[in-house]
XYZ file of C-alpha atoms in Angstrom:
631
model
C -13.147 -8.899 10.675
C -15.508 -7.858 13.582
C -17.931 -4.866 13.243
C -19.203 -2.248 14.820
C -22.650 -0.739 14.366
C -24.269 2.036 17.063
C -27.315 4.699 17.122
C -28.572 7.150 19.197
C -32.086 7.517 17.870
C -35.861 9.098 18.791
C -37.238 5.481 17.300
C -36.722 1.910 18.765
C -33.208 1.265 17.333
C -32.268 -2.534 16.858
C -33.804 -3.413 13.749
C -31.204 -0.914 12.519
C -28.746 -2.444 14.749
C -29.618 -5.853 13.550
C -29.453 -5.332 9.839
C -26.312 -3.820 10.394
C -25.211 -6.785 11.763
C -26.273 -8.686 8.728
C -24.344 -6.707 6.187
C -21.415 -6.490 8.045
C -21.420 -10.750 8.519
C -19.125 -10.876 5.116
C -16.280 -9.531 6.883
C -16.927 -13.067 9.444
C -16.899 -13.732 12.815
C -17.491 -16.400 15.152
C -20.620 -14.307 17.513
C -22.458 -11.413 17.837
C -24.515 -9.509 20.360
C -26.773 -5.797 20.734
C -26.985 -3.992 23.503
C -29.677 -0.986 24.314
C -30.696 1.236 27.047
C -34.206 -0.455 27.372
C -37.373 1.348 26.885
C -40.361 2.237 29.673
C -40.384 -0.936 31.945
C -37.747 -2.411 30.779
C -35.456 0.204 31.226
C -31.795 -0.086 31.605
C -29.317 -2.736 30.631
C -30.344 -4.706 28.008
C -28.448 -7.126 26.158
C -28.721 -10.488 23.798
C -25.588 -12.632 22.998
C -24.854 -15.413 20.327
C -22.587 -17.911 18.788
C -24.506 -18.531 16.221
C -25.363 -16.438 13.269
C -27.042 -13.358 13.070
C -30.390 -14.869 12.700
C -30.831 -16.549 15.786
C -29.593 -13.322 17.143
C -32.689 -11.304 15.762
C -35.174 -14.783 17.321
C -33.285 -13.801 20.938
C -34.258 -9.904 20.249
C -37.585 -11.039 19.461
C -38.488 -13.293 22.001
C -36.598 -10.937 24.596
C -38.610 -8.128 23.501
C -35.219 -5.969 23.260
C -36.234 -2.396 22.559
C -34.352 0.792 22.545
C -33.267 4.535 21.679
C -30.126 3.730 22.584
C -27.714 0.907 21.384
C -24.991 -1.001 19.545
C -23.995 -3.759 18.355
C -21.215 -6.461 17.263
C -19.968 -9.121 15.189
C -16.496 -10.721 16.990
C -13.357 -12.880 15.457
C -12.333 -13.757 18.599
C -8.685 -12.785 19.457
C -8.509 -12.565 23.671
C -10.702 -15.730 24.737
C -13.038 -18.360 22.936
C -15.563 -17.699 20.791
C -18.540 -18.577 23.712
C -20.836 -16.349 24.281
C -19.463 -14.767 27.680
C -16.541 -13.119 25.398
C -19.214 -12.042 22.640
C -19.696 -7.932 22.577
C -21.100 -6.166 24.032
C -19.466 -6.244 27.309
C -20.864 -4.286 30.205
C -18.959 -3.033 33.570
C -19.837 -5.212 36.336
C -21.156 -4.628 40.058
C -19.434 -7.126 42.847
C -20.421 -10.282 44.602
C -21.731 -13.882 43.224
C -24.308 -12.406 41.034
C -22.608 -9.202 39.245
C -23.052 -10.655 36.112
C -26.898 -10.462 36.770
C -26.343 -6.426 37.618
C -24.589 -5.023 35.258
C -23.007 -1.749 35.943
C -23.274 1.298 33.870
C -21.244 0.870 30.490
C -22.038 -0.580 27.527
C -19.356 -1.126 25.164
C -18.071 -2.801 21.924
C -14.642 -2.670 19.868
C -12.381 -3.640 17.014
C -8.896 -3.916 17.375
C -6.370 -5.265 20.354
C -5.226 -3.518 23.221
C -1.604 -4.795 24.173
C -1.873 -3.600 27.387
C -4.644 -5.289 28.864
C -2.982 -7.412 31.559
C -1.720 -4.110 33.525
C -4.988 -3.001 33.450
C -6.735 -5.525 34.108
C -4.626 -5.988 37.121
C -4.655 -2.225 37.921
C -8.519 -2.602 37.931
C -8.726 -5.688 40.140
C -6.906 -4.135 42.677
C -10.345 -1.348 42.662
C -12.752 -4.444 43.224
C -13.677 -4.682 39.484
C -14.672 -8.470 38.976
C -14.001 -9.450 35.393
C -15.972 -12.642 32.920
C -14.252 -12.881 30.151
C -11.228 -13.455 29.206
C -11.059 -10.357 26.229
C -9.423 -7.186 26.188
C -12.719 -5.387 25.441
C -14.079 -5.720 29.041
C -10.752 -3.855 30.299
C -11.638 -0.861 28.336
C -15.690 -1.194 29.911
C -13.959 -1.455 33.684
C -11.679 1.455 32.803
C -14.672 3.650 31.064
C -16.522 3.323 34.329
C -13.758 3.729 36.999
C -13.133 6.879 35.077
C -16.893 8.125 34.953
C -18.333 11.284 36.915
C -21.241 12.039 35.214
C -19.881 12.863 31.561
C -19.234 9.635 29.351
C -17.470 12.166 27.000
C -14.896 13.133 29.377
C -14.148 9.521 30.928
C -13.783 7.717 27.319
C -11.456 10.725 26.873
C -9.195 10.231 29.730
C -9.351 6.003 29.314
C -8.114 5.953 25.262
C -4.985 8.188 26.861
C -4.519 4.895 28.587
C -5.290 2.425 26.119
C -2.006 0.847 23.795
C -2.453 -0.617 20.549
C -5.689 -0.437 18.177
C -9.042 0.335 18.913
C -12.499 1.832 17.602
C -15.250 1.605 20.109
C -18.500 2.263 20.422
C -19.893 3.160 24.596
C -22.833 4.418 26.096
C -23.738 4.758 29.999
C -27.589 3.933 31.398
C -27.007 7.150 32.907
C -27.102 9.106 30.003
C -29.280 7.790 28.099
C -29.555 9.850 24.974
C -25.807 9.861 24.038
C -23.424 7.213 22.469
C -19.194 7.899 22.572
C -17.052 6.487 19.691
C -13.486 6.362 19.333
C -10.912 5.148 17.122
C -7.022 4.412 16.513
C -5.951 1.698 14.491
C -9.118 0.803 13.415
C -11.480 2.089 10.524
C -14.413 4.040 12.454
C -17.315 6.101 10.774
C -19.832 8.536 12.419
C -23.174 8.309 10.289
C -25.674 11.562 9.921
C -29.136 10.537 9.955
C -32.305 12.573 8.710
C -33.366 16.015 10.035
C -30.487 15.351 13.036
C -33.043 12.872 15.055
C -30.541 10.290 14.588
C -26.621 9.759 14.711
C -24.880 6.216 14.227
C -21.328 4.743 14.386
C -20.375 1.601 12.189
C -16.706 0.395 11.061
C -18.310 -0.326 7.334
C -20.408 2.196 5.833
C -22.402 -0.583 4.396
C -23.749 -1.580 8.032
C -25.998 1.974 7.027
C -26.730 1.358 3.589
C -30.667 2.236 4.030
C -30.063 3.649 6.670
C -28.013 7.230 5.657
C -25.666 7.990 2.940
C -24.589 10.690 4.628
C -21.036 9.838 6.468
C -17.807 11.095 8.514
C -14.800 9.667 8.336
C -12.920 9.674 11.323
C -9.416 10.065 11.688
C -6.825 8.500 13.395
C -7.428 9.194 17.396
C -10.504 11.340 16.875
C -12.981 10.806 19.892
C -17.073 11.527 18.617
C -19.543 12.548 20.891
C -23.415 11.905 19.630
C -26.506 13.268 21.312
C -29.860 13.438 19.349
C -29.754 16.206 17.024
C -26.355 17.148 17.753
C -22.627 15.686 17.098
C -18.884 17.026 18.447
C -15.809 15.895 17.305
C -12.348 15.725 18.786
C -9.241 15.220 17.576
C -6.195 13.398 18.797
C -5.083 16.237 21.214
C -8.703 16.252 22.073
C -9.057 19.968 20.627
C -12.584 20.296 18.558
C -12.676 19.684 14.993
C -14.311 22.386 13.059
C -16.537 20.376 10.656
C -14.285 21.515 7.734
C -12.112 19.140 8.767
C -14.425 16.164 8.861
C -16.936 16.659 6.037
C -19.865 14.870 5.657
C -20.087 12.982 2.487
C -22.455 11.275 0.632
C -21.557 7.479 0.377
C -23.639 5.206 -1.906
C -23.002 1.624 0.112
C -25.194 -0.764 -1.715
C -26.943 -3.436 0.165
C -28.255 -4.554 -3.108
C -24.231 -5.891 -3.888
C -23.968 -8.539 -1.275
C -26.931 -9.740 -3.065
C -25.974 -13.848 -3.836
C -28.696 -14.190 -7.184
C -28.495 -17.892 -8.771
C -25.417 -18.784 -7.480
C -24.493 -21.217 -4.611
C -22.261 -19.299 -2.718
C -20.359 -15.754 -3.089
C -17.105 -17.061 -3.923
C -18.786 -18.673 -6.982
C -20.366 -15.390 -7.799
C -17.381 -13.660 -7.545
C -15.551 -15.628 -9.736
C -18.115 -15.370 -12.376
C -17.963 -11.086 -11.855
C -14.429 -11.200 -13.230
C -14.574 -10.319 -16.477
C -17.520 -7.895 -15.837
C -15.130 -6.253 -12.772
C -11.906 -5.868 -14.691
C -14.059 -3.745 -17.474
C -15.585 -1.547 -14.765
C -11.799 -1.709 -13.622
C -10.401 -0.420 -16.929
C -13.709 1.674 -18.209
C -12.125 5.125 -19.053
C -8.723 4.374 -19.477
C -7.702 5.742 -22.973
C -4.452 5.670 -22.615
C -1.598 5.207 -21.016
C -1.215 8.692 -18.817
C -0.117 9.152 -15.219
C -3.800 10.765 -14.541
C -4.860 7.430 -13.661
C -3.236 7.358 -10.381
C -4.351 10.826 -9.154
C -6.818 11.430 -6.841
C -9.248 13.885 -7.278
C -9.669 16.398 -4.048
C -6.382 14.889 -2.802
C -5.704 16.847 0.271
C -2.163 15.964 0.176
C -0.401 19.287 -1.813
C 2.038 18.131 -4.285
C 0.048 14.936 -4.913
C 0.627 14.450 -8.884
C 1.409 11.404 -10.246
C 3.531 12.470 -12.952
C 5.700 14.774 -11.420
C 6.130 11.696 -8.418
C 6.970 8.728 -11.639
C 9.436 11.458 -12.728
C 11.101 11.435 -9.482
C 11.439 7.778 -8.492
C 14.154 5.319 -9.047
C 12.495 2.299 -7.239
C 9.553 0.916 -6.129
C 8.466 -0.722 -2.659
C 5.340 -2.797 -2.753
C 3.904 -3.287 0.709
C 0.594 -6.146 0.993
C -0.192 -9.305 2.831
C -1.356 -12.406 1.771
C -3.848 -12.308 -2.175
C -2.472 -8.714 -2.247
C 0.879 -9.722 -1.725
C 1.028 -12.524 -4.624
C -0.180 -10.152 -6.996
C 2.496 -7.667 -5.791
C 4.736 -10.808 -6.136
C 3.427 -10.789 -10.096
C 3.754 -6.661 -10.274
C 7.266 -7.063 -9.472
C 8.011 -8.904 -12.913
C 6.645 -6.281 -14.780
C 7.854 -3.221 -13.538
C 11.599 -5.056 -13.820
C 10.997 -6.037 -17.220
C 8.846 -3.563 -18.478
C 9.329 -0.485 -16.443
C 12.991 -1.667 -15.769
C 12.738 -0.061 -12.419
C 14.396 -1.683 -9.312
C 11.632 -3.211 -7.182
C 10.966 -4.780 -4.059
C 7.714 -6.516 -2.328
C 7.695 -6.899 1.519
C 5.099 -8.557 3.653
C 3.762 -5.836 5.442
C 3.645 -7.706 8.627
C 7.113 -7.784 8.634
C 8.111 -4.720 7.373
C 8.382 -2.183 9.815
C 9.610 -4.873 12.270
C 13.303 -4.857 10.663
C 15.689 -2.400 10.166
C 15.208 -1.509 6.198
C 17.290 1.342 4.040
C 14.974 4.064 3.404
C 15.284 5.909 0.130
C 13.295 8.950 -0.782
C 13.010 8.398 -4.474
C 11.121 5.242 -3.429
C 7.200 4.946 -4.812
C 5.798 3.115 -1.869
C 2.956 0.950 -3.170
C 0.492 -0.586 -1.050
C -1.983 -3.144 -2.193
C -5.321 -3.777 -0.393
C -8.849 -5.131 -1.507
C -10.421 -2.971 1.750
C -8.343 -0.324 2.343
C -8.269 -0.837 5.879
C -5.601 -3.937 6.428
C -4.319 -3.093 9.258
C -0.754 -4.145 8.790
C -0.760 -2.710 5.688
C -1.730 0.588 6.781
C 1.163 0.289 9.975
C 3.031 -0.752 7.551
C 2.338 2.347 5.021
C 3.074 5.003 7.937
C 6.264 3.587 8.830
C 7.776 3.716 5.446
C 6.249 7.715 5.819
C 7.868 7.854 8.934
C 11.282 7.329 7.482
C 11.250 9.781 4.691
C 9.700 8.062 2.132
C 6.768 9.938 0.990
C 6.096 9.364 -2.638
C 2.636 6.777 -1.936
C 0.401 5.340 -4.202
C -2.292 2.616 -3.213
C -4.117 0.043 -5.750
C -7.448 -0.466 -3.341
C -11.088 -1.776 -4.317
C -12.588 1.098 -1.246
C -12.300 4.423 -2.635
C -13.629 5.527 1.176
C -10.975 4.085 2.599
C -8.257 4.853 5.030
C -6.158 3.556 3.006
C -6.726 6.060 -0.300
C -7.029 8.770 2.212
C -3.626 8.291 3.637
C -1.948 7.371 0.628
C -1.130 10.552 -1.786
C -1.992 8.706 -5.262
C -3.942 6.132 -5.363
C -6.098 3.868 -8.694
C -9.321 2.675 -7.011
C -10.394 -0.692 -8.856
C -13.924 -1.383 -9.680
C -14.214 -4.636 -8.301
C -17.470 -4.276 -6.360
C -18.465 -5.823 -2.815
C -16.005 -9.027 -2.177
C -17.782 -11.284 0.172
C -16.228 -14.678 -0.303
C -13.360 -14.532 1.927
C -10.897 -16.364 -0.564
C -10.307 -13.103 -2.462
C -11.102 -13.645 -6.476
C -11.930 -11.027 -8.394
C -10.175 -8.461 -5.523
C -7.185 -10.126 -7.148
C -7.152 -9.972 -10.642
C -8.944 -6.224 -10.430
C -5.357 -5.188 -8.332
C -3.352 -7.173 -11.170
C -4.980 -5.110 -14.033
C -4.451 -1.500 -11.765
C -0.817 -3.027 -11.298
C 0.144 -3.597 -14.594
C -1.785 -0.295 -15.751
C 0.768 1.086 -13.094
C 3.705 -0.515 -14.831
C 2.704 1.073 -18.187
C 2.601 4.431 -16.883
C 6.464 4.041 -15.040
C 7.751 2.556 -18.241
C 6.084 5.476 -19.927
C 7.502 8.222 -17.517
C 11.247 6.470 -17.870
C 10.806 6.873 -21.396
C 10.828 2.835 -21.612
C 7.371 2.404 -23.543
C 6.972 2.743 -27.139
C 3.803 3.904 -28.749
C 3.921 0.372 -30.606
C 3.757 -1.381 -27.156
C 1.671 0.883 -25.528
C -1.389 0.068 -28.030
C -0.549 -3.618 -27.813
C -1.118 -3.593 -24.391
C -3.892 -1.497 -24.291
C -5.524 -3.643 -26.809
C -4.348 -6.351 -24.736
C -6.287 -4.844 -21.606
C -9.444 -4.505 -23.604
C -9.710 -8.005 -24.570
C -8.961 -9.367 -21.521
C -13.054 -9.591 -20.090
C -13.192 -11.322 -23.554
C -10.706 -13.676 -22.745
C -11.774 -14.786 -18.703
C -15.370 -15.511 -20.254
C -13.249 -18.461 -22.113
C -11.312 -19.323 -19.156
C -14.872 -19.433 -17.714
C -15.909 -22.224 -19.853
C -13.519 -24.303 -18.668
C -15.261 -25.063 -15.201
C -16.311 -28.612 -16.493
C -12.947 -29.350 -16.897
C -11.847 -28.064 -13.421
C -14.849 -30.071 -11.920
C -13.336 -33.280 -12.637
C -9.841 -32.309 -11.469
C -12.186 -31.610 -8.039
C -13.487 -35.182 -7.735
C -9.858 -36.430 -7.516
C -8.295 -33.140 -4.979
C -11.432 -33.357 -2.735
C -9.680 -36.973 -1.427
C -6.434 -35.856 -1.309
C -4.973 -34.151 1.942
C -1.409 -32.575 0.449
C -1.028 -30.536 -2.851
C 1.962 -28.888 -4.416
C 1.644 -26.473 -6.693
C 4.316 -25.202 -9.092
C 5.560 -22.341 -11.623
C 8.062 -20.505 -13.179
C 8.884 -16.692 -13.289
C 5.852 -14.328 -13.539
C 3.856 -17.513 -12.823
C 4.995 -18.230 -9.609
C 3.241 -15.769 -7.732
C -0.078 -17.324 -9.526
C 1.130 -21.039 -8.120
C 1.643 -19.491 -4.703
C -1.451 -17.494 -4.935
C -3.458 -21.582 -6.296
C -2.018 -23.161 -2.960
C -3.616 -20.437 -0.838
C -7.018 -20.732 -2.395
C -6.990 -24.291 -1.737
C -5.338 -24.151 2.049
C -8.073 -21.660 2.974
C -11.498 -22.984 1.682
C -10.880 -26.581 1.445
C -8.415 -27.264 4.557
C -5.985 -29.252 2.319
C -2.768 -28.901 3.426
C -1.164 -26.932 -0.297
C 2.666 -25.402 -0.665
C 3.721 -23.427 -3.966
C 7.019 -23.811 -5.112
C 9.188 -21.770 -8.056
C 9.491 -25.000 -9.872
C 13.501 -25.303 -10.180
C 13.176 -25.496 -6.637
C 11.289 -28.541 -6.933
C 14.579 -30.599 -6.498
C 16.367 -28.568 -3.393
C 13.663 -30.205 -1.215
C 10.181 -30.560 -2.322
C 10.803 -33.520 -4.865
C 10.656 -35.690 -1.259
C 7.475 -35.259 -0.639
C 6.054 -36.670 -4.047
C 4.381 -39.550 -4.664
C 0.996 -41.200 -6.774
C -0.818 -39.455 -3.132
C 0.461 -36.085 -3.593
C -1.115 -34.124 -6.979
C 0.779 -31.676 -8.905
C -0.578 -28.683 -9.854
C 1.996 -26.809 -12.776
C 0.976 -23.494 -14.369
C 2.444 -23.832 -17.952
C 2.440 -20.974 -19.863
C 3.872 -21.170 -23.671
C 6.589 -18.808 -22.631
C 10.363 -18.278 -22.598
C 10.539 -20.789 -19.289
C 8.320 -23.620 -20.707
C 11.349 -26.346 -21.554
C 12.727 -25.716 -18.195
C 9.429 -26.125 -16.409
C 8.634 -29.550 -18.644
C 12.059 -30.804 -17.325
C 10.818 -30.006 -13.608
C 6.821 -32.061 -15.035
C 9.274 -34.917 -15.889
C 11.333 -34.928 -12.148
C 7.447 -35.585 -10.731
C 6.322 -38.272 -13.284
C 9.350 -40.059 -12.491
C 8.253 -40.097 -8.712
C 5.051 -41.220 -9.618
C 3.347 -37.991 -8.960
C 0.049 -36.840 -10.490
C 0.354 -33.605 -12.585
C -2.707 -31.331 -13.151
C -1.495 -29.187 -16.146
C -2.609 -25.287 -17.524
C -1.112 -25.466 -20.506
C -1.268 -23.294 -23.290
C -2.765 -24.682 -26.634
C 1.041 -24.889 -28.550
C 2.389 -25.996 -25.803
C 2.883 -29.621 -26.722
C 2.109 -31.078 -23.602
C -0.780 -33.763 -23.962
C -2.580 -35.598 -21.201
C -1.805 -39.422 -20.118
C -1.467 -41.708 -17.480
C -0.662 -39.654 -14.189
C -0.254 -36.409 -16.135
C -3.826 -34.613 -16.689
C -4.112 -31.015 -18.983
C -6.231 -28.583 -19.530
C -6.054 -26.345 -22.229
C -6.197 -22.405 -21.947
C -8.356 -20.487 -24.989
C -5.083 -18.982 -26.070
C -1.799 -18.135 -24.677
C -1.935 -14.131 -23.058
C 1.756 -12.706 -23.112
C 2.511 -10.168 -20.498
C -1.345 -10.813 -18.626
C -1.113 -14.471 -18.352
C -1.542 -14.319 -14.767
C -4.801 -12.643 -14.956
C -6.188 -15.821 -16.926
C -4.370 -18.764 -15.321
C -5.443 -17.940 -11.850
C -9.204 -18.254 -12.777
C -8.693 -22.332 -12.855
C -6.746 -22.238 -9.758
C -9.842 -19.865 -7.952
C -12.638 -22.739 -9.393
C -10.542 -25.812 -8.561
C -10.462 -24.388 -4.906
C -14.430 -23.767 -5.399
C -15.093 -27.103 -6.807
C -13.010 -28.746 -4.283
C -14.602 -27.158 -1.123
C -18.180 -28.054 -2.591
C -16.917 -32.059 -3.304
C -15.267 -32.210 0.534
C -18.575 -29.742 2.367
C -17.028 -27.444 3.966
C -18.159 -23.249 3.957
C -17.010 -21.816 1.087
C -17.464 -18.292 1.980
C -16.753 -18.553 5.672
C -13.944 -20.622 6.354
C -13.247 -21.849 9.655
C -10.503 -19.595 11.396
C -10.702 -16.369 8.552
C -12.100 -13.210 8.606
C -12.292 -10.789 5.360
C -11.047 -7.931 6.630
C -8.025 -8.277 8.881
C -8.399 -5.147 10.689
C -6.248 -5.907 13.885
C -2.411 -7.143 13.722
C-alpha cells in the first residue's frame, strides 16, 4: 500500500528519495510526491506532486531543480479524498488568506495508515484559523504538528501522536530545523535506516526503499517516536521513555533491488508464476524431516517460544488471514482435520476481533501473511493475545516482519519479492509451510506414521518437479483465455479440499481481469447458483480423481443441462473427456494430499492470459494495493 521513504543527509537527498519511491511502487498507489528543505537560494519549502507514475515524478524534480539535505517522500492509495494531486503526500501546514497554499507553513509531513479521528480535529483546528486543501487525514496531523510546535519538532510530534486515534507511521520535518527529520509509528510497519560513518539517517516503511542505500536497519516498535539529526539518532518508546539501543538493534538486512528485477517476461505476475516451482524448493530446502524445529525461531525473544513443547499443548487450531492467505488457510483446514485430526477453525481477520469469540488457551493461533505487515491480520493477531491465547505461530514470506516478530513461532517461506499484486507464488509457498505444519501436529498427536511421513516428504520433494508440468500446460490455458476474455460472469466450482482452490480461481480472475467471478462448493450449485447459468456464463470445475469426483460429475451434468460451458482440470483417470460445451484439460498426474498446490497454477495463468486478451494492468490493478497496511 502507500510508502514512506525520508533522509536527513550531508548530500543532496532526492535521488535517494526518488529511487525509493521506485522500489516501493509494487506495493501500488494511485500518486506520489517529495518534499525537501531546499538548498542555498532555493531554500525552504520545496515540494513536487503527481498522479502519474514515479517517472514523471523524477521529470518534475528535474525540471524544478528540487534539491535538498533534508526530505521525504510518498507513494499514496488514496483512502480520505481522490487520488488528484492536492491529496498526494506530502502535505505541508498552511499560512491564511487566498494564497496559503502558495506559503506554506513550516511542516512537512507524510503517512501510512488512517486516523479515525480526523473530523474532531480537523474541526478543533479550524476553530485556530488553520485553512485546510485536501480532503485527507494526513493534513490534520501537519495542522496539529505545527499548532503544537515551539521550537523542538521532537517534542510537538510527541505531544500530537498522544492525540492521534487509529494507525499511523509518519515521517515530519520543520524548515526551521533543518537538519532533523521525526518519525513515528502505530499500526503501521516503520523502519529507521543507519547510513555510513553516521552522515546520514533515513526512515522508509519497506526496507527495500534502501536497498543501495544501507543494510543497516531498526525496527521500530509499536508507538516508538525516532528522532534523526546528522550523525546522531534517539529513540522513544510508547511512554516516550528512551530506548537504550539494546532494545532496538541495528541489523543487517539484505533487501535486494536486484528481485523486483522483471527479466524476459511481460509482466511480474507472469514471472511469478513461472518462480513457483523454483520458490517452493527454496521453501522446503533443509527440511529433512518432519520435526517441530521448523517452526522455531531462532533469537526468539519471546521465553518459552518452542514449538514442540507448544504442539504438545494444543487441542485446536485458529487460523487468522484475509483474502489469498485466507483460501489457503481455507485448504490448511482440511488437512490438519484429516491428517492432524485436530479441531480447527479459519476466521477472516477483518472480522475477527469484531465479534464476541470463545477464547481457549490450548488454541495455536495461526496467522497467514505474504508481508507480514497486514494490518488486520496483525489487529487481528493481538486480540486473540489479548484474550489469553498465547500459543502463536505465523507462516509469512518477510522474515523482518512485524508479523514474525510478534508472533512466538513462526516458518518463514522462501518465496522471494511478490510484486504482481494477484498473489501467486505467495500462495502456494504458505500452502507447502501449511501442510509442513500439519505434518508436524499429526506428528506431535502421535497421528503420523513413519510410513506416511516419508510419503509425504517424498511427496514435498517432487512437487517443483511436478508445477514445471503444470507449467507446460499454458498453451492449453491460452485458448480457454480467448473465450473468458469476452465473457463478463464466471463461476467457478469444487469439492472438499478443492474448494478453497475454486474460491481462491474466482479471485484471481475478479482482481486482474474485472470479470465479475463467484466460487461455489459445488453441491451448492443447486441451492442458488444453478440460476444464473446459461451458454453466457463459463464454468470453471476443479476435478481432482479423488474420493468426491462422482459427486462433483453429477454437479458438471446439473450445468450441461442448463447449457452452461464447463472448463474442466481433470485428472488423467478421471474419465471425463472434452465435447460440445464441456472443455478439459488434463493435469500431468493426479497429487493426493497436495493437489491444491498444482491445480491452482491453471487457475493463476487463466487469470494472466485473460487480463493480457481483455488489456488491462496485470500487475497493478485498478482499485488494489499489495500490501494492505491500513484497515
Amino acid at each position: 500500500m502507500c510508502g514512506i521513504v525520508g533522509a536527513v543527509s550531508t548530500r543532496n537527498i532526492v535521488p535517494v528519495l526518488v529511487q525509493g519511491l521506485e522500489r516501493l511502487e509494487y506495493r501500488g498507489y494511485d500518486s506520489c510526491g517529495v518534499a525537501v528543505y531546499g538548498l542555498g537560494a532555493q531554500s525552504g519549502l520545496r515540494r513536487a506532486r503527481s498522479t502519474a507514475r514515479v517517472s514523471e515524478l523524477m521529470e518534475q524534480v528535474a525540471a524544478g531543480d528540487v534539491q535538498g539535505h533534508l526530505g521525504i517522500a510518498h507513494t499514496r492509495w488514496a483512502t480520505h479524498g481522490a487520488p488528484v494531486v492536492h491529496n498526494a503526500h506530502p502535505h505541508f501546514s498552511h499560512g491564511t488568506g487566498a494564497d496559503a497554499e502558495s506559503k506554506p507553513g513550516r511542516i512537512a509531513l507524510v503517512h501510512n495508515g488512517i486516523i479515525e479521528n480526523h473530523d474532531e480535529l480537523r474541526a478543533a483546528l479550524k476553530a485556530k484559523g488553520y485553512e485546510f486543501h485536501s480532503q485527507t487525514d494526513t493534513e490534520v496531523i501537519a495542522h496539529l504538528v505545527d499548532s503544537l510546535y515551539d521550537g523542538d519538532l521532537f517534542e510537538a510530534v510527541k505531544a500530537a501522536v498522544l492525540q492521534l486515534q487509529g494507525a499511523y507511521a509518519i515521517a515530519v520535518f520543520c524548515k526551521d530545523e533543518p537538519q532533523r527529520l521525526i518519525g513515528a509509528r502505530a499500526g503501521s510497519p516503520l523502519i529507521l535506516g543507519v547510513g555510513k560513518d553516521g552522515q546520514e539517517h533515513f526512515l522508509a516503511s519497506d526496507a527495500m526503499a534502501l536497498a543501495g542505500v544501507t543494510d543497516q536497519i531498526v525496527y521500530l516498535e509499536e508507538g516508538d517516536v525516532v528522532d534523526l539529526q546528522l550523525g546522531k539518532y534517539w529513540l522513544f518508546d510508547k511512554a516516550h521513555k528512551a530506548v537504550a539501543p539494546a532494545q532496538r538493534p541495528v541489523k543487517t538486512v539484505v533487501a535486494h533491488s536486484g528481485a523486483a528485477e522483471l527479466g524476459p517476461y511481460r509482466h511480474y505476475m507472469q514471472k511469478e508464476i513461472f518462480e513457483q516451482p523454483r520458490a517452493i524448493a527454496d521453501t522446503l530446502e533443509g527440511v529433512e524431516g518432519i520435526v517441530p524445529e521448523l517452526f522455531d525461531q531462532q533469537g526468539n525473544h519471546q521465553p518459552g517460544a518452542n514449538a514442540a513443547r507448544v504442539f504438545q499443548q494444543i487441542d485446536n487450531v485458529l487460523i487468522l488471514a484475509c483474502g489469498t492467505s485466507y483460501y489457503s488457510g481455507c485448504a490448511a483446514k482440511y488437512w490438519i482435520e484429516s491428517i492432524a485430526k485436530i479441531p480447527c477453525n479459519v476466521e477472516v481477520a477483518s472480522e475477527y476481533r469484531y465479534r464476541d469469540s470463545v477464547p481457549n488457551p490450548k488454541t495455536l493461533v495461526v496467522t497467514i501473511t505474504q508481508s507480514g505487515e497486514t494490518a488486520d491480520t496483525l489487529a487481528a493477531l493481538r486480540h486473540a493475545q489479548s484474550l489469553g491465547m498465547h500459543h502463536t505461530l505465523t507462516i509469512c514470506n518477510v522474515a523482518t516482519s512485524a508479523m514474525v516478530r510478534e508472533c512466538s513461532l513462526a516458518y518463514v517461506t522462501r518465496a522471494g519479492v511478490e510484486i504482481g499484486v494477484a498473489s501467486t507464488k505467495a500462495f502456494t509457498t504458505q500452502l507447502a509451510g501449511l501442510f509442513l505444519l500439519t505434518l508436524c501436529l499429526a506428528q506431535a498427536k502421535g497421528r503420523l506414521s513413519d510410513a506416511d511421513e516419508a510419503r509425504h516428504l517424498k511427496a514435498m520433494r517432487h512437487l517443483p518437479a511436478a508445477l514445471q508440468a503444470v507449467l507446460a500446460l499454458e498453451p492449453q490455458v491460452i485458448a480457454w483465455a480467448d473465450d473468458f476474455a469476452k465473457k463478463e460472469n464466471a463461476l467457478f466450482l469444487g469439492r472438499g479440499l478443492h474448494y478453497p482452490i475454486a474460491l481462491e480461481g474466482a479471485l484471481k480472475l475478479k482482481e486482474i481481469t474485472y470479470i465479475h467471478a463467484e466460487a461455489y462448493a459445488a453441491g451448492e450449485l443447486k441451492h442458488g447458483p444453478l440460476a444464473l447459468v446459461t451458454s453466457d456464463m463459463p464454468v470453471v470445475t476443479v476435478a481432482p480423481n479423488d474420493a468426491l469426483l462422482e459427486k462433483l460429475k453429477s454437479n458438471m451434468h446439473e450445468v450441461r443441462a442448463r447449457g452452461g460451458v464447463l472448463y474442466v482440470l481433470a485428472d488423467a483417470d478421471t474419465k471425463i473427456e472434452s465435447g460440445e460445451g464441456l472443455h478439459v484439460i488434463r493435469m500431468p498426474e493426479h497429487y493426493g494430499e497436495l493437489s491444491p498446490l498444482l491445480h491452482v497454477v491453471p487457475l493463476q495463468l487463466l487469470s494472466y492470459h485473460t487480463a493480457l486478451a481483455k488489456g488491462t494492468d496485470v500487475d497493478k490493478p485498478r482499485n488494489l494495493a499489495k500490501s494492505v497496511t491500513v484497515e
